[in-house]
Amino acid sequence: MAGISKKKIKKGEKVIIKYTITYRDIAGKQHTSGLYDTLKEAKKHLGKFEKVYTANNSVTLGKLIAAFMKNFKITGAKNTIQAYQSYIDNHLLDLLEIKYKKITPLDCQYFFNQLTVKTSRWTAHNVLIFCKGVINFCKEKRILSDENVFLRVKNIKRPKANLNHLTIKEALFVLEECKRSYPKYFLLLFYILGGGLRIGEAIALNRSDFTKTDLGGEVRICKQFTANELKFMTKTDSSNRTAYIFKLLADSTEEHIKNLPPGELLFPNEAGNYLNPNNLRKRFWKPLLKLCGITKRVRLHDLRGSYIDTVISQGMSGKFAQNNVGHSEYGITYNTYAKNTTDGIELALMKLNELFSQKCENNVRINENPPNKKIIPFPKKQLGKGF
């Protein structure tokens, strides 16, 4: 923070009042700047010192991380804040007291090579991304003018996540069993599996977020329930969207709303409050999979991938899937979530078989030429260059 302070200057017998701007850098060292004749003039220049800090050689990596975390805790998601704090407590403690200017690219590479061996490529990758973000933040806020030394570290590729999706047949069977054994969670599961919503987005829905249309319905996604608290913001800017649902799901929503007790939430718990995602996973989702005889590990979040697989494998628009799940880039939908499923393979093989089984008379020679009739070949000049 910066502030204005008075400074008395003696000139002979006269005492002249001047004004200076006082501020502290990231290391806590106090600085003064300017010598202004009037308070008004000092206030005019105060703004630039409130945002600009002068880094010096005593700034440690720990100080930079502290500055980043102080800002991130205001706007960041609770789960992400906890993850970042675990990186600091479990992996970065030995680096916190080191002066940033003394950290070399070779030191960084050695540290992350060791971290990869001690933990995993996944953990090392996440810690590296965190460190890059910290220094980029400090450079953006002019706390640092040095290069981001972590950008010199060789990229650590994360192993592919072991994601398991449900086939269409499995999804329909799970929904049927849910309606029979866990009817109060049926529509919630239907929204995730048939609409592509995140679990936190579905839990946060109000009745007013749903609108019936001629083709089905529209659902406004503008908030999420995460880490046991409601956030009036989505995971990303692209997640703030209108999701389109088909007629059967829209009709089920209307019927569900008619049977709800008074309240705003579309999926309330028995007390009328928000559902607990952890309880859902333990008390509903895992037992449901067991009832259905599905032994592979399928998270509730993986059902978004199942939804994308269904849309793409059945020949529907990939952009439609991207919009409904709220991805900023089609590559995330297509390359990260979508899989070459058995549904897609079977449909593709059936369509290819149908295509190549068709008889096109123009491409089949029939040896039934009339007698005494000569077959005149096409003149060469009529043939295109590609023939």
PDB file of N, CA and C in Angstrom, residues 110-154:
ATOM      1  N   TYR A 110      16.754 -29.346 -12.018  1.00  0.00           N
ATOM      2  CA  TYR A 110      17.170 -30.380 -11.071  1.00  0.00           C
ATOM      3  C   TYR A 110      16.069 -30.645 -10.041  1.00  0.00           C
ATOM      4  N   PHE A 111      15.470 -29.554  -9.529  1.00  0.00           N
ATOM      5  CA  PHE A 111      14.412 -29.691  -8.518  1.00  0.00           C
ATOM      6  C   PHE A 111      13.229 -30.476  -9.075  1.00  0.00           C
ATOM      7  N   PHE A 112      12.786 -30.149 -10.286  1.00  0.00           N
ATOM      8  CA  PHE A 112      11.605 -30.814 -10.834  1.00  0.00           C
ATOM      9  C   PHE A 112      11.909 -32.227 -11.328  1.00  0.00           C
ATOM     10  N   ASN A 113      13.141 -32.488 -11.706  1.00  0.00           N
ATOM     11  CA  ASN A 113      13.521 -33.870 -12.012  1.00  0.00           C
ATOM     12  C   ASN A 113      13.398 -34.740 -10.764  1.00  0.00           C
ATOM     13  N   GLN A 114      13.889 -34.208  -9.640  1.00  0.00           N
ATOM     14  CA  GLN A 114      13.789 -34.931  -8.367  1.00  0.00           C
ATOM     15  C   GLN A 114      12.334 -35.107  -7.951  1.00  0.00           C
ATOM     16  N   LEU A 115      11.544 -34.034  -8.112  1.00  0.00           N
ATOM     17  CA  LEU A 115      10.134 -34.091  -7.713  1.00  0.00           C
ATOM     18  C   LEU A 115       9.375 -35.135  -8.521  1.00  0.00           C
ATOM     19  N   THR A 116       9.709 -35.259  -9.801  1.00  0.00           N
ATOM     20  CA  THR A 116       9.059 -36.253 -10.656  1.00  0.00           C
ATOM     21  C   THR A 116       9.342 -37.665 -10.166  1.00  0.00           C
ATOM     22  N   VAL A 117      10.588 -37.905  -9.729  1.00  0.00           N
ATOM     23  CA  VAL A 117      10.981 -39.228  -9.231  1.00  0.00           C
ATOM     24  C   VAL A 117      10.348 -39.512  -7.872  1.00  0.00           C
ATOM     25  N   LYS A 118      10.339 -38.509  -6.987  1.00  0.00           N
ATOM     26  CA  LYS A 118       9.827 -38.697  -5.624  1.00  0.00           C
ATOM     27  C   LYS A 118       8.315 -38.848  -5.588  1.00  0.00           C
ATOM     28  N   THR A 119       7.617 -38.115  -6.431  1.00  0.00           N
ATOM     29  CA  THR A 119       6.148 -38.142  -6.395  1.00  0.00           C
ATOM     30  C   THR A 119       5.613 -38.814  -7.663  1.00  0.00           C
ATOM     31  N   SER A 120       5.258 -37.998  -8.642  1.00  0.00           N
ATOM     32  CA  SER A 120       4.758 -38.507  -9.922  1.00  0.00           C
ATOM     33  C   SER A 120       4.841 -37.395 -10.950  1.00  0.00           C
ATOM     34  N   ARG A 121       4.722 -37.776 -12.211  1.00  0.00           N
ATOM     35  CA  ARG A 121       4.729 -36.770 -13.274  1.00  0.00           C
ATOM     36  C   ARG A 121       3.533 -35.840 -13.138  1.00  0.00           C
ATOM     37  N   TRP A 122       2.428 -36.389 -12.671  1.00  0.00           N
ATOM     38  CA  TRP A 122       1.200 -35.597 -12.507  1.00  0.00           C
ATOM     39  C   TRP A 122       1.441 -34.482 -11.483  1.00  0.00           C
ATOM     40  N   THR A 123       1.997 -34.859 -10.307  1.00  0.00           N
ATOM     41  CA  THR A 123       2.250 -33.876  -9.248  1.00  0.00           C
ATOM     42  C   THR A 123       3.283 -32.846  -9.696  1.00  0.00           C
ATOM     43  N   ALA A 124       4.386 -33.324 -10.280  1.00  0.00           N
ATOM     44  CA  ALA A 124       5.448 -32.412 -10.726  1.00  0.00           C
ATOM     45  C   ALA A 124       4.914 -31.429 -11.766  1.00  0.00           C
ATOM     46  N   HIS A 125       4.088 -31.902 -12.667  1.00  0.00           N
ATOM     47  CA  HIS A 125       3.493 -31.034 -13.689  1.00  0.00           C
ATOM     48  C   HIS A 125       2.653 -29.936 -13.032  1.00  0.00           C
ATOM     49  N   ASN A 126       1.802 -30.315 -12.084  1.00  0.00           N
ATOM     50  CA  ASN A 126       0.924 -29.340 -11.436  1.00  0.00           C
ATOM     51  C   ASN A 126       1.710 -28.300 -10.640  1.00  0.00           C
ATOM     52  N   VAL A 127       2.765 -28.731  -9.943  1.00  0.00           N
ATOM     53  CA  VAL A 127       3.588 -27.794  -9.161  1.00  0.00           C
ATOM     54  C   VAL A 127       4.307 -26.823 -10.094  1.00  0.00           C
ATOM     55  N   LEU A 128       4.782 -27.329 -11.241  1.00  0.00           N
ATOM     56  CA  LEU A 128       5.465 -26.468 -12.207  1.00  0.00           C
ATOM     57  C   LEU A 128       4.503 -25.417 -12.770  1.00  0.00           C
ATOM     58  N   ILE A 129       3.305 -25.825 -13.101  1.00  0.00           N
ATOM     59  CA  ILE A 129       2.298 -24.885 -13.603  1.00  0.00           C
ATOM     60  C   ILE A 129       2.010 -23.816 -12.553  1.00  0.00           C
ATOM     61  N   PHE A 130       1.934 -24.223 -11.291  1.00  0.00           N
ATOM     62  CA  PHE A 130       1.697 -23.270 -10.196  1.00  0.00           C
ATOM     63  C   PHE A 130       2.829 -22.241 -10.112  1.00  0.00           C
ATOM     64  N   CYS A 131       4.064 -22.714 -10.162  1.00  0.00           N
ATOM     65  CA  CYS A 131       5.217 -21.809 -10.069  1.00  0.00           C
ATOM     66  C   CYS A 131       5.268 -20.835 -11.238  1.00  0.00           C
ATOM     67  N   LYS A 132       4.984 -21.322 -12.434  1.00  0.00           N
ATOM     68  CA  LYS A 132       4.933 -20.435 -13.601  1.00  0.00           C
ATOM     69  C   LYS A 132       3.877 -19.351 -13.403  1.00  0.00           C
ATOM     70  N   GLY A 133       2.730 -19.752 -12.877  1.00  0.00           N
ATOM     71  CA  GLY A 133       1.641 -18.808 -12.650  1.00  0.00           C
ATOM     72  C   GLY A 133       1.990 -17.750 -11.629  1.00  0.00           C
ATOM     73  N   VAL A 134       2.700 -18.149 -10.566  1.00  0.00           N
ATOM     74  CA  VAL A 134       3.107 -17.207  -9.521  1.00  0.00           C
ATOM     75  C   VAL A 134       3.999 -16.109 -10.106  1.00  0.00           C
ATOM     76  N   ILE A 135       5.020 -16.515 -10.854  1.00  0.00           N
ATOM     77  CA  ILE A 135       5.972 -15.536 -11.401  1.00  0.00           C
ATOM     78  C   ILE A 135       5.313 -14.675 -12.476  1.00  0.00           C
ATOM     79  N   ASN A 136       4.449 -15.259 -13.287  1.00  0.00           N
ATOM     80  CA  ASN A 136       3.735 -14.462 -14.292  1.00  0.00           C
ATOM     81  C   ASN A 136       2.867 -13.394 -13.630  1.00  0.00           C
ATOM     82  N   PHE A 137       2.232 -13.769 -12.521  1.00  0.00           N
ATOM     83  CA  PHE A 137       1.407 -12.805 -11.772  1.00  0.00           C
ATOM     84  C   PHE A 137       2.267 -11.657 -11.250  1.00  0.00           C
ATOM     85  N   CYS A 138       3.408 -11.994 -10.669  1.00  0.00           N
ATOM     86  CA  CYS A 138       4.294 -10.970 -10.093  1.00  0.00           C
ATOM     87  C   CYS A 138       4.879 -10.062 -11.171  1.00  0.00           C
ATOM     88  N   LYS A 139       5.138 -10.610 -12.356  1.00  0.00           N
ATOM     89  CA  LYS A 139       5.629  -9.788 -13.457  1.00  0.00           C
ATOM     90  C   LYS A 139       4.524  -8.860 -13.961  1.00  0.00           C
ATOM     91  N   GLU A 140       3.314  -9.396 -14.046  1.00  0.00           N
ATOM     92  CA  GLU A 140       2.177  -8.597 -14.513  1.00  0.00           C
ATOM     93  C   GLU A 140       1.912  -7.414 -13.582  1.00  0.00           C
ATOM     94  N   LYS A 141       2.077  -7.644 -12.269  1.00  0.00           N
ATOM     95  CA  LYS A 141       1.846  -6.584 -11.284  1.00  0.00           C
ATOM     96  C   LYS A 141       3.109  -5.742 -11.038  1.00  0.00           C
ATOM     97  N   ARG A 142       4.143  -5.992 -11.837  1.00  0.00           N
ATOM     98  CA  ARG A 142       5.400  -5.249 -11.773  1.00  0.00           C
ATOM     99  C   ARG A 142       6.121  -5.412 -10.434  1.00  0.00           C
ATOM    100  N   ILE A 143       5.886  -6.522  -9.805  1.00  0.00           N
ATOM    101  CA  ILE A 143       6.655  -6.854  -8.604  1.00  0.00           C
ATOM    102  C   ILE A 143       8.042  -7.322  -9.023  1.00  0.00           C
ATOM    103  N   LEU A 144       8.096  -7.959 -10.196  1.00  0.00           N
ATOM    104  CA  LEU A 144       9.359  -8.459 -10.735  1.00  0.00           C
ATOM    105  C   LEU A 144       9.571  -7.930 -12.141  1.00  0.00           C
ATOM    106  N   SER A 145      10.811  -7.717 -12.478  1.00  0.00           N
ATOM    107  CA  SER A 145      11.141  -7.380 -13.864  1.00  0.00           C
ATOM    108  C   SER A 145      11.984  -8.482 -14.495  1.00  0.00           C
ATOM    109  N   ASP A 146      12.360  -9.479 -13.681  1.00  0.00           N
ATOM    110  CA  ASP A 146      13.200 -10.581 -14.170  1.00  0.00           C
ATOM    111  C   ASP A 146      12.382 -11.545 -15.023  1.00  0.00           C
ATOM    112  N   GLU A 147      13.064 -12.382 -15.779  1.00  0.00           N
ATOM    113  CA  GLU A 147      12.382 -13.385 -16.576  1.00  0.00           C
ATOM    114  C   GLU A 147      11.785 -14.457 -15.668  1.00  0.00           C
ATOM    115  N   ASN A 148      10.817 -15.166 -16.212  1.00  0.00           N
ATOM    116  CA  ASN A 148      10.213 -16.273 -15.478  1.00  0.00           C
ATOM    117  C   ASN A 148      11.114 -17.492 -15.634  1.00  0.00           C
ATOM    118  N   VAL A 149      11.900 -17.769 -14.590  1.00  0.00           N
ATOM    119  CA  VAL A 149      12.909 -18.826 -14.663  1.00  0.00           C
ATOM    120  C   VAL A 149      12.269 -20.204 -14.832  1.00  0.00           C
ATOM    121  N   PHE A 150      11.016 -20.351 -14.396  1.00  0.00           N
ATOM    122  CA  PHE A 150      10.357 -21.655 -14.479  1.00  0.00           C
ATOM    123  C   PHE A 150       9.948 -22.000 -15.914  1.00  0.00           C
ATOM    124  N   LEU A 151       9.946 -20.995 -16.784  1.00  0.00           N
ATOM    125  CA  LEU A 151       9.649 -21.272 -18.192  1.00  0.00           C
ATOM    126  C   LEU A 151      10.785 -22.022 -18.871  1.00  0.00           C
ATOM    127  N   ARG A 152      11.953 -22.022 -18.240  1.00  0.00           N
ATOM    128  CA  ARG A 152      13.113 -22.725 -18.803  1.00  0.00           C
ATOM    129  C   ARG A 152      13.117 -24.223 -18.466  1.00  0.00           C
ATOM    130  N   VAL A 153      12.206 -24.625 -17.581  1.00  0.00           N
ATOM    131  CA  VAL A 153      12.151 -26.047 -17.201  1.00  0.00           C
ATOM    132  C   VAL A 153      11.489 -26.840 -18.321  1.00  0.00           C
ATOM    133  N   LYS A 154      12.064 -27.970 -18.660  1.00  0.00           N
ATOM    134  CA  LYS A 154      11.501 -28.826 -19.699  1.00  0.00           C
ATOM    135  C   LYS A 154      10.095 -29.260 -19.301  1.00  0.00           C
TER     136      LYS A 154
END
